[in-house]
């Protein structure tokens, strides 16, 4: 099999966003489009030549075609060994697990996460480094720079290989091993949590749950772990069959997109526990009977209770949260006497802190939670963590969280998303806020006094790398915050995210409805940013 060098020319806009390069499938299907980006990976990551690589994706439309292209190109670029999930399937946390376990030089994840899939929907590609985590900005910047000057890519002239049969085959000089996508990951979970205790909980007859795989990648993982290994009743995993279009839905585990599951937890005979994950298996939503746990609270609760699980029995070293995530985790860190870091949005910013052993747990308000067991957020891990706590504490989800609030106070939290808005209007809104920043401290907005206002910038405490323009942050003397950011994962127009938080120490006020309790802050946020006039929207599209 001969290596072919194919002439090509650059495409505009191959700059990875918050989590990899995400575009419409039709964009990726253009001749040379995917190839150019993949070649930029090989050209900027010299360790891959002669090294090993993990490849897999969330199974969305175009996954199989993309994997065949990548395998041929990896072989032509001298990769010695490639591990591929059977059927081209690997969840994002499973890729991270495999890179670390088999010490490969990196991995390629094919996913657009929670974005819909199908011929007219989204596709994505992301490179994870040898630590198992998303490539840092310096690396994605280098890849983007390479895509701007690319003139050729390397491939092999060969037929597609069979992705569905386990075993090793040859592609030129390269070994391609098709592996079971689930077992290594499931073994890791078993090493972290008390599977006996969870097994007993499931068999107690007094506990009901469902896990919603949303027709996405976690189906096979959840069936193996929850039903086969932990003995949950067959059917505990709903929407378990992974589909190329996720059954036509948004595989996004939140109150707006996982309504079928939410409904099952409501009412007098609601389930005791409900959980869901996203397209690529790295997000999680946690529900109790008539109870929604915000991801920010979930991080804080896991941190406060980690010592009750086998994997974290020695306690945690530190916590990190993305900037828009609520400060609930800070209160737990203060109590535990450990560091708490505030990083920009995106998992890549946790990698150095995890590698340096400064933090054990980390999380984002966007339904992402994880730990030093991997370098990605991990949906099923969070679900198992909660199940372990429920089994040990013998309390309901609601009881655990309300007790946490009584102990630490409650950080009321909501995020309002305005999706698919006009890009110029959204950028104008952010510019308008930037101009206001200098004059805001000391002023009153509604019943709140501004204590600081900035355009969030971050210097990584480990390698000193610096990232600017990570969101507009307005902090009030009461501890409340309003944050504005534009999404870096969308593929159409712009998405404005408004994150709101306020602290309530008084347990008598903890049971209020979130949107009602936060209404005064919501109004301040709308007016300050002139949302109605600048992006012509009178209400958010998604509230989480
Ligand atoms: C969103 C979330 C962010 C998350 C990212 C990737 O990014 O806000 O917290 O890390 O998605 O998650 P943005 O730029 O759209 O706000 V996933 O599960 O889409 O890989
Ligand atoms: Co995801």
Coordinates of C-alpha atoms and ligand atoms in Angstrom, one line a residue:
X1 CA 0.0 0.0 0.0
X2 CA 1.5 3.2 -1.1
X3 CA 1.3 6.5 0.7
X4 CA -0.3 9.2 -1.4
X5 CA 0.4 12.9 -1.0
X6 CA -2.8 14.8 -2.0
X7 CA -2.6 18.5 -2.9
X8 CA -5.0 20.7 -1.0
X9 CA -5.7 24.3 -0.2
X10 CA -6.7 25.9 3.2
X11 CA -10.3 26.4 4.4
X12 CA -11.2 29.4 6.4
X13 CA -12.4 29.0 9.9
X14 CA -10.8 25.7 11.0
X15 CA -10.2 27.2 14.5
X16 CA -11.3 24.8 17.3
X17 CA -13.7 26.4 19.8
X18 CA -14.5 25.6 23.4
X19 CA -14.3 21.9 22.6
X20 CA -12.8 21.0 19.2
X21 CA -13.8 22.0 15.7
X22 CA -17.6 21.9 15.3
X23 CA -19.4 22.5 12.0
X24 CA -22.4 21.3 10.0
X25 CA -22.0 17.8 8.6
X26 CA -22.2 19.4 5.1
X27 CA -19.1 21.5 5.9
X28 CA -17.2 18.4 7.0
X29 CA -18.3 16.5 3.9
X30 CA -16.6 18.9 1.5
X31 CA -13.7 17.2 -0.2
X32 CA -10.4 17.7 1.8
X33 CA -12.2 19.6 4.7
X34 CA -11.8 16.9 7.4
X35 CA -8.5 15.7 5.8
X36 CA -6.9 19.2 6.1
X37 CA -7.7 19.4 9.8
X38 CA -6.5 15.8 10.5
X39 CA -3.3 16.5 8.7
X40 CA -2.8 19.6 10.8
X41 CA -3.0 17.4 13.9
X42 CA -0.3 15.1 12.5
X43 CA 1.9 18.0 11.3
X44 CA 1.8 19.6 14.8
X45 CA 2.0 16.5 16.9
X46 CA 5.3 14.8 15.9
X47 CA 5.1 12.2 18.7
X48 CA 2.2 10.5 16.8
X49 CA 4.6 9.2 14.1
X50 CA 5.9 6.0 15.6
X51 CA 3.5 6.3 18.4
X52 CA 0.0 5.1 19.3
X53 CA -3.4 6.8 18.9
X54 CA -7.0 6.2 20.1
X55 CA -9.8 6.9 17.7
X56 CA -13.5 6.9 18.3
X57 CA -16.7 8.9 18.3
X58 CA -20.2 9.3 19.6
X59 CA -21.7 7.4 16.6
X60 CA -23.4 10.4 15.0
X61 CA -24.0 10.7 11.3
X62 CA -20.6 10.7 9.4
X63 CA -18.8 9.0 12.3
X64 CA -17.9 5.9 10.3
X65 CA -16.8 7.7 7.2
X66 CA -14.7 10.1 9.3
X67 CA -13.0 7.2 11.1
X68 CA -12.1 5.5 7.8
X69 CA -10.5 8.7 6.6
X70 CA -8.6 9.2 9.9
X71 CA -7.3 5.6 10.0
X72 CA -5.9 5.8 6.4
X73 CA -4.3 9.2 7.2
X74 CA -2.9 8.0 10.5
X75 CA -1.3 5.0 8.8
X76 CA 0.1 7.2 6.1
X77 CA 1.5 9.6 8.7
X78 CA 3.4 6.8 10.4
X79 CA 1.3 6.0 13.5
X80 CA 2.5 2.6 14.7
X81 CA -0.7 1.5 16.5
X82 CA -4.3 2.7 16.5
X83 CA -6.9 1.6 19.1
X84 CA -10.5 2.0 17.7
X85 CA -13.7 1.3 19.5
X86 CA -15.9 -1.4 17.8
X87 CA -18.2 0.2 15.3
X88 CA -16.2 3.4 15.6
X89 CA -17.8 4.0 19.0
X90 CA -16.1 5.6 22.0
X91 CA -17.5 8.0 24.5
X92 CA -15.4 11.0 25.3
X93 CA -14.5 9.8 28.8
X94 CA -13.7 6.4 27.4
X95 CA -11.2 7.9 24.9
X96 CA -9.5 9.7 27.9
X97 CA -9.5 6.4 29.8
X98 CA -7.9 4.5 27.0
X99 CA -5.2 7.1 26.2
X100 CA -4.2 7.0 29.9
X101 CA -4.4 3.3 30.4
X102 CA -2.5 2.3 27.2
X103 CA -0.2 5.4 27.4
X104 CA -0.8 6.4 23.8
X105 CA 0.5 9.7 22.4
X106 CA -3.1 11.0 22.1
X107 CA -6.5 10.4 20.8
X108 CA -9.0 11.8 18.3
X109 CA -12.7 12.2 19.4
X110 CA -15.4 12.6 16.8
X111 CA -18.3 14.4 18.4
X112 CA -20.3 17.5 18.5
X113 CA -21.4 16.5 22.0
X114 CA -25.0 17.7 22.8
X115 CA -25.5 19.3 19.4
X116 CA -28.1 17.4 17.2
X117 CA -26.8 14.8 14.6
X118 CA -27.9 13.9 11.1
X119 CA -27.1 14.9 7.5
X120 CA -28.2 18.5 8.2
X121 CA -26.9 18.8 11.7
X122 CA -23.5 18.9 13.4
X123 CA -20.2 17.1 13.5
X124 CA -17.0 17.7 15.3
X125 CA -13.4 16.6 15.8
X126 CA -11.2 17.1 18.8
X127 CA -7.6 16.1 19.6
X128 CA -6.8 14.9 23.1
X129 CA -3.2 14.9 24.3
X130 CA -1.1 12.1 26.0
X131 CA -2.5 13.0 29.4
X132 CA -6.0 12.1 28.1
X133 CA -7.3 15.6 28.1
X134 CA -8.4 18.1 25.4
X135 CA -5.4 19.8 23.8
X136 CA -4.6 23.1 25.5
X137 CA -5.0 26.4 23.6
X138 CA -1.4 26.6 22.6
X139 CA -1.8 23.3 20.7
X140 CA -5.2 24.1 19.1
X141 CA -3.7 27.5 18.1
X142 CA -0.9 25.7 16.4
X143 CA -3.3 23.3 14.6
X144 CA -5.3 26.2 13.4
X145 CA -2.2 28.0 12.1
X146 CA -1.2 24.8 10.2
X147 CA -4.7 24.6 8.6
X148 CA -4.0 28.1 7.2
X149 CA -1.0 27.1 5.2
X150 CA -1.6 23.5 4.4
X151 CA -0.7 22.3 0.9
X152 CA -0.9 18.5 1.1
X153 CA -2.1 15.7 3.2
X154 CA -1.0 12.1 3.4
X155 CA -3.2 9.0 3.0
X156 CA -3.2 5.4 1.8
X157 CA -5.1 4.2 -1.2
X158 CA -7.0 1.4 0.4
X159 CA -10.6 0.1 0.9
X160 CA -12.5 0.8 4.2
X161 CA -11.7 -1.7 7.0
X162 CA -14.2 -3.7 9.0
X163 CA -14.9 -1.7 12.2
X164 CA -17.3 -4.2 13.6
X165 CA -15.1 -7.2 14.3
X166 CA -12.8 -7.2 17.4
X167 CA -9.2 -7.9 16.7
X168 CA -6.1 -6.5 15.1
X169 CA -5.7 -5.9 11.4
X170 CA -3.0 -4.2 9.3
X171 CA -3.3 -0.9 7.4
X172 CA 0.0 -0.5 5.6
X173 CA 2.6 -0.8 8.4
X174 CA 0.1 0.2 11.1
X175 CA -1.6 -2.2 13.5
X176 CA -5.3 -1.2 13.9
X177 CA -6.9 -2.9 16.9
X178 CA -10.6 -2.9 17.2
X179 CA -11.5 -3.0 20.9
X180 CA -14.5 -3.4 23.0
X181 CA -15.5 0.2 23.7
X182 CA -16.9 -0.3 27.1
X183 CA -14.9 -2.8 29.2
X184 CA -11.8 -0.7 30.1
X185 CA -14.0 2.2 31.1
X186 CA -16.4 0.0 33.1
X187 CA -13.4 -1.5 35.0
X188 CA -12.2 2.0 35.9
X189 CA -15.6 2.8 37.3
X190 CA -15.6 -0.4 39.3
X191 CA -12.3 0.6 40.9
X192 CA -13.6 4.0 42.1
X193 CA -17.1 3.2 43.5
X194 CA -18.6 0.7 45.9
X195 CA -20.4 -1.5 43.4
X196 CA -21.6 -3.9 46.2
X197 CA -23.4 -1.1 48.0
X198 CA -25.0 0.2 44.8
X199 CA -26.0 -3.4 43.9
X200 CA -27.7 -3.8 47.3
X201 CA -29.5 -0.4 46.8
X202 CA -30.8 -1.7 43.4
X203 CA -32.0 -4.9 45.0
X204 CA -33.5 -3.4 48.1
X205 CA -36.9 -3.1 46.3
X206 CA -37.1 0.4 47.8
X207 CA -35.3 2.3 45.1
X208 CA -36.5 3.2 41.6
X209 CA -34.4 4.8 38.9
X210 CA -33.9 5.4 35.1
X211 CA -30.9 6.4 33.2
X212 CA -31.7 8.2 29.9
X213 CA -29.0 7.6 27.3
X214 CA -30.9 9.9 24.9
X215 CA -30.2 7.5 22.0
X216 CA -26.5 8.5 22.2
X217 CA -23.2 7.0 23.1
X218 CA -23.8 6.1 26.7
X219 CA -26.4 3.5 25.9
X220 CA -24.0 0.5 25.7
X221 CA -21.9 1.9 28.6
X222 CA -24.9 2.3 30.9
X223 CA -26.4 -1.1 30.1
X224 CA -23.1 -2.8 30.9
X225 CA -22.4 -0.9 34.1
X226 CA -25.9 -0.4 35.5
X227 CA -27.8 -3.4 34.3
X228 CA -25.1 -6.1 33.7
X229 CA -22.5 -5.3 36.5
X230 CA -24.7 -3.6 39.1
X231 CA -27.9 -5.7 38.6
X232 CA -30.4 -2.9 37.8
X233 CA -33.6 -4.2 36.3
X234 CA -33.5 -4.5 32.5
X235 CA -35.0 -1.4 31.0
X236 CA -33.4 0.9 33.7
X237 CA -31.5 2.4 30.8
X238 CA -34.0 4.2 28.6
X239 CA -33.4 5.3 25.0
X240 CA -30.4 2.9 25.1
X241 CA -30.1 2.3 21.4
X242 CA -27.5 4.7 20.0
X243 CA -28.7 6.3 16.7
X244 CA -26.9 8.4 14.1
X245 CA -29.4 11.2 14.7
X246 CA -30.0 10.5 18.4
X247 CA -33.7 9.8 17.5
X248 CA -34.1 13.3 16.1
X249 CA -33.6 15.0 19.5
X250 CA -30.9 17.2 21.2
X251 CA -28.8 14.7 23.2
X252 CA -28.5 17.4 25.9
X253 CA -29.3 16.3 29.4
X254 CA -31.1 19.3 30.9
X255 CA -34.6 20.2 31.9
X256 CA -35.4 21.4 28.4
X257 CA -34.2 18.4 26.4
X258 CA -34.7 15.5 28.7
X259 CA -38.3 16.1 29.5
X260 CA -39.3 12.5 29.2
X261 CA -37.0 11.6 32.1
X262 CA -37.9 14.6 34.1
X263 CA -41.6 13.7 33.9
X264 CA -40.8 10.2 35.3
X265 CA -39.3 11.7 38.5
X266 CA -42.3 14.0 39.1
X267 CA -45.5 13.4 41.2
X268 CA -46.2 11.2 44.2
X269 CA -45.0 8.0 42.5
X270 CA -42.0 9.7 40.8
X271 CA -38.8 7.8 40.5
X272 CA -36.3 8.1 43.4
X273 CA -33.5 8.9 41.0
X274 CA -33.1 10.0 37.4
X275 CA -30.0 10.6 35.4
X276 CA -29.0 11.4 31.8
X277 CA -25.9 12.0 29.7
X278 CA -25.3 13.7 26.4
X279 CA -24.2 12.8 22.9
X280 CA -20.7 11.9 23.7
X281 CA -21.2 10.8 27.3
X282 CA -19.3 13.5 29.2
X283 CA -22.3 15.4 30.7
X284 CA -24.6 14.4 33.4
X285 CA -28.0 15.5 34.8
X286 CA -29.0 14.4 38.3
X287 CA -32.6 14.3 39.4
X288 CA -34.3 13.1 42.6
X289 CA -38.0 12.6 43.2
X290 CA -39.5 16.1 42.3
X291 CA -36.0 17.5 42.6
X292 CA -33.4 18.8 40.1
X293 CA -29.8 19.1 41.3
X294 CA -28.0 22.0 39.5
X295 CA -24.6 21.0 38.2
X296 CA -23.0 23.6 40.4
X297 CA -24.6 22.2 43.5
X298 CA -23.7 18.7 42.4
X299 CA -20.0 19.5 42.3
X300 CA -20.3 21.0 45.8
X301 CA -22.2 18.0 47.2
X302 CA -19.7 15.5 45.6
X303 CA -16.8 17.5 47.1
X304 CA -18.4 17.6 50.6
X305 CA -19.1 13.8 50.5
X306 CA -16.3 12.4 48.4
X307 CA -14.6 10.7 51.4
X308 CA -17.7 8.4 51.6
X309 CA -16.7 6.6 48.4
X310 CA -13.8 4.2 48.0
X311 CA -12.0 6.1 45.2
X312 CA -11.9 9.3 47.2
X313 CA -11.8 8.0 50.7
X314 CA -8.5 9.8 51.4
X315 CA -10.2 13.1 50.8
X316 CA -9.8 15.6 48.0
X317 CA -6.8 17.8 47.3
X318 CA -8.5 20.7 45.7
X319 CA -11.4 21.8 43.5
X320 CA -11.7 23.8 40.3
X321 CA -14.8 25.2 38.7
X322 CA -15.3 27.1 35.5
X323 CA -15.8 30.8 36.0
X324 CA -19.6 30.8 35.4
X325 CA -20.1 27.8 37.7
X326 CA -21.6 28.9 41.0
X327 CA -19.5 29.5 44.1
X328 CA -21.1 26.7 46.0
X329 CA -17.9 24.6 45.6
X330 CA -15.8 27.5 47.1
X331 CA -17.7 27.1 50.3
X332 CA -16.9 23.4 50.5
X333 CA -13.3 24.0 49.7
X334 CA -13.0 26.6 52.4
X335 CA -14.6 24.2 54.9
X336 CA -12.2 21.4 53.8
X337 CA -9.2 23.8 53.8
X338 CA -8.3 23.0 50.2
X339 CA -7.6 25.3 47.2
X340 CA -10.4 26.3 44.9
X341 CA -9.6 27.5 41.3
X342 CA -11.7 29.5 38.9
X343 CA -10.9 28.6 35.3
X344 CA -12.2 29.7 31.9
X345 CA -15.1 27.6 30.4
X346 CA -13.9 24.4 28.8
X347 CA -12.4 21.2 30.2
X348 CA -9.0 21.9 28.7
X349 CA -8.3 24.4 31.5
X350 CA -8.5 21.8 34.2
X351 CA -5.8 19.6 32.7
X352 CA -2.7 21.2 34.2
X353 CA -4.3 21.5 37.7
X354 CA -5.2 17.8 37.5
X355 CA -1.8 16.7 36.2
X356 CA 0.0 18.7 38.9
X357 CA -2.1 17.1 41.6
X358 CA -3.5 20.4 42.8
X359 CA -7.2 19.4 42.4
X360 CA -9.1 16.2 42.7
X361 CA -12.6 17.3 41.5
X362 CA -13.7 19.8 38.9
X363 CA -16.9 20.9 37.3
X364 CA -18.8 23.2 35.1
X365 CA -22.3 24.6 35.4
X366 CA -23.0 23.1 31.9
X367 CA -23.7 19.6 33.3
X368 CA -20.0 18.6 33.4
X369 CA -18.4 17.0 36.4
X370 CA -15.2 15.0 36.7
X371 CA -12.1 14.2 38.7
X372 CA -8.4 13.2 38.4
X373 CA -9.5 9.7 37.3
X374 CA -9.5 11.1 33.8
X375 CA -8.9 14.3 31.9
X376 CA -12.4 14.7 30.6
X377 CA -15.7 15.4 32.3
X378 CA -17.5 12.1 32.8
X379 CA -21.3 11.6 32.7
X380 CA -21.6 8.0 34.0
X381 CA -18.9 8.6 36.7
X382 CA -21.0 11.4 38.1
X383 CA -24.1 9.2 38.1
X384 CA -22.2 6.4 39.9
X385 CA -20.8 8.8 42.4
X386 CA -24.4 9.9 43.3
X387 CA -25.6 6.3 43.4
X388 CA -22.7 5.5 45.8
X389 CA -23.7 8.4 48.0
X390 CA -27.4 7.4 48.0
X391 CA -26.4 3.8 48.9
X392 CA -24.1 4.9 51.7
X393 CA -26.2 7.7 53.2
X394 CA -29.6 6.0 52.7
X395 CA -31.2 9.4 52.1
X396 CA -33.0 10.8 49.1
X397 CA -31.4 13.1 46.6
X398 CA -33.5 16.0 48.0
X399 CA -32.5 15.3 51.6
X400 CA -28.8 15.2 50.7
X401 CA -29.0 18.5 48.8
X402 CA -31.2 20.4 51.3
X403 CA -29.0 19.3 54.2
X404 CA -26.0 20.6 52.2
X405 CA -27.7 23.9 51.8
X406 CA -28.5 24.1 55.5
X407 CA -24.8 23.5 56.2
X408 CA -23.2 25.7 53.6
X409 CA -26.0 28.1 52.5
X410 CA -27.6 27.9 49.1
X411 CA -26.2 29.4 45.9
X412 CA -29.3 30.0 43.8
X413 CA -28.3 29.5 40.2
X414 CA -29.7 29.7 36.7
X415 CA -28.4 30.0 33.1
X416 CA -30.4 31.7 30.4
X417 CA -29.4 30.9 26.8
X418 CA -30.4 33.0 23.7
X419 CA -29.6 30.7 20.8
X420 CA -29.0 31.3 17.2
X421 CA -29.0 35.1 17.5
X422 CA -27.4 37.5 15.1
X423 CA -23.6 37.4 15.5
X424 CA -23.1 41.2 15.0
X425 CA -25.8 42.0 17.6
X426 CA -24.3 39.6 20.1
X427 CA -20.8 40.9 19.6
X428 CA -22.2 44.5 19.9
X429 CA -23.8 43.5 23.2
X430 CA -20.5 42.2 24.6
X431 CA -18.7 45.3 23.4
X432 CA -21.3 47.5 25.0
X433 CA -20.7 45.6 28.3
X434 CA -16.9 45.9 28.0
X435 CA -17.3 49.7 27.7
X436 CA -19.4 49.8 30.8
X437 CA -17.0 47.7 33.0
X438 CA -14.7 50.4 34.2
X439 CA -17.5 52.6 35.6
X440 CA -19.6 49.8 37.2
X441 CA -17.8 49.2 40.5
X442 CA -19.4 51.2 43.3
X443 CA -22.7 51.7 41.4
X444 CA -26.0 50.3 42.3
X445 CA -28.0 48.1 40.0
X446 CA -31.5 47.4 41.3
X447 CA -31.0 46.4 44.9
X448 CA -27.4 45.3 44.4
X449 CA -24.1 47.2 44.7
X450 CA -21.4 46.3 42.2
X451 CA -18.1 45.3 43.8
X452 CA -16.2 44.3 40.7
X453 CA -16.7 44.1 36.9
X454 CA -14.2 42.6 34.5
X455 CA -13.6 40.8 31.3
X456 CA -12.4 37.5 32.8
X457 CA -8.7 36.6 32.1
X458 CA -6.9 33.6 33.4
X459 CA -3.2 32.8 34.0
X460 CA -2.7 29.1 34.4
X461 CA -0.9 28.6 37.7
X462 CA 1.1 25.6 36.4
X463 CA 2.5 26.8 33.0
X464 CA 1.7 30.5 33.1
X465 CA -0.2 30.5 29.9
X466 CA -2.7 33.3 29.6
X467 CA -6.2 33.5 28.2
X468 CA -8.2 36.6 27.8
X469 CA -11.9 37.5 27.0
X470 CA -13.3 34.5 28.8
X471 CA -16.6 36.2 29.7
X472 CA -17.9 39.4 31.3
X473 CA -18.1 39.0 35.1
X474 CA -20.0 41.3 37.4
X475 CA -19.8 40.7 41.1
X476 CA -22.0 42.3 43.7
X477 CA -21.3 43.0 47.4
X478 CA -23.9 40.5 48.4
X479 CA -21.9 37.7 46.6
X480 CA -24.3 37.6 43.7
X481 CA -22.9 37.5 40.2
X482 CA -24.0 38.0 36.6
X483 CA -21.9 36.6 33.8
X484 CA -22.2 37.0 30.1
X485 CA -20.5 34.8 27.5
X486 CA -20.8 33.9 23.9
X487 CA -20.8 30.2 23.2
X488 CA -17.8 28.6 21.5
X489 CA -19.6 25.3 20.5
X490 CA -22.4 26.5 18.2
X491 CA -22.5 26.1 14.5
X492 CA -25.1 28.8 13.6
X493 CA -25.1 32.5 14.4
X494 CA -24.2 33.2 18.0
X495 CA -25.5 32.0 21.4
X496 CA -25.5 34.4 24.3
X497 CA -25.3 32.7 27.7
X498 CA -26.3 34.7 30.8
X499 CA -25.3 33.1 34.1
X500 CA -26.9 34.3 37.3
X501 CA -26.1 33.4 40.9
X502 CA -26.9 34.7 44.4
X503 CA -26.2 33.4 47.8
X504 CA -28.9 32.7 50.4
X505 CA -27.7 31.8 53.9
X506 CA -31.2 31.5 55.5
X507 CA -32.6 27.9 55.3
X508 CA -36.1 29.4 55.6
X509 CA -35.7 30.8 52.1
X510 CA -34.1 27.7 50.5
X511 CA -37.2 26.2 49.1
X512 CA -38.2 29.1 46.9
X513 CA -38.6 28.6 43.1
X514 CA -35.3 29.4 41.4
X515 CA -36.7 31.6 38.6
X516 CA -38.9 33.5 41.0
X517 CA -36.2 34.0 43.6
X518 CA -33.8 35.2 40.9
X519 CA -36.2 37.5 39.1
X520 CA -34.7 40.8 40.4
X521 CA -31.2 39.7 39.2
X522 CA -32.6 38.5 35.9
X523 CA -34.1 41.9 35.3
X524 CA -30.8 43.6 36.1
X525 CA -29.0 41.3 33.7
X526 CA -31.4 42.0 30.9
X527 CA -31.4 45.7 31.3
X528 CA -27.7 46.1 31.7
X529 CA -26.9 44.3 28.5
X530 CA -29.8 45.8 26.6
X531 CA -30.7 42.2 25.6
X532 CA -34.1 43.0 24.1
X533 CA -32.9 45.7 21.7
X534 CA -29.4 44.4 20.9
X535 CA -30.3 40.8 20.0
X536 CA -34.1 41.3 19.5
X537 CA -35.2 38.6 22.0
X538 CA -37.7 39.1 24.7
X539 CA -37.1 35.7 26.4
X540 CA -34.4 33.1 26.5
X541 CA -34.7 29.9 24.4
X542 CA -33.3 27.6 27.1
X543 CA -33.3 28.0 30.8
X544 CA -31.2 25.6 32.9
Ligands
LIG1 C1 -20.3 24.5 26.3 C2 -20.3 24.6 27.8 C3 -19.0 24.4 28.4 C4 -18.5 23.0 27.9 C5 -18.5 22.9 26.4 C6 -18.2 21.5 25.9 O1 -19.4 25.5 25.8 O2 -20.8 25.9 28.2 O3 -19.0 24.5 29.8 O4 -17.2 22.8 28.4 O5 -19.8 23.2 26.0 O6 -19.0 20.6 26.4 P1 -19.9 26.9 25.2 O7 -18.7 27.5 24.6 O8 -21.0 26.6 24.1 O9 -20.5 27.6 26.3 V1 -19.5 19.3 25.4 O10 -20.3 18.1 26.4 O11 -20.4 20.2 24.3 O12 -18.1 18.7 24.8
LIG2 CO1 -20.4 16.4 25.6

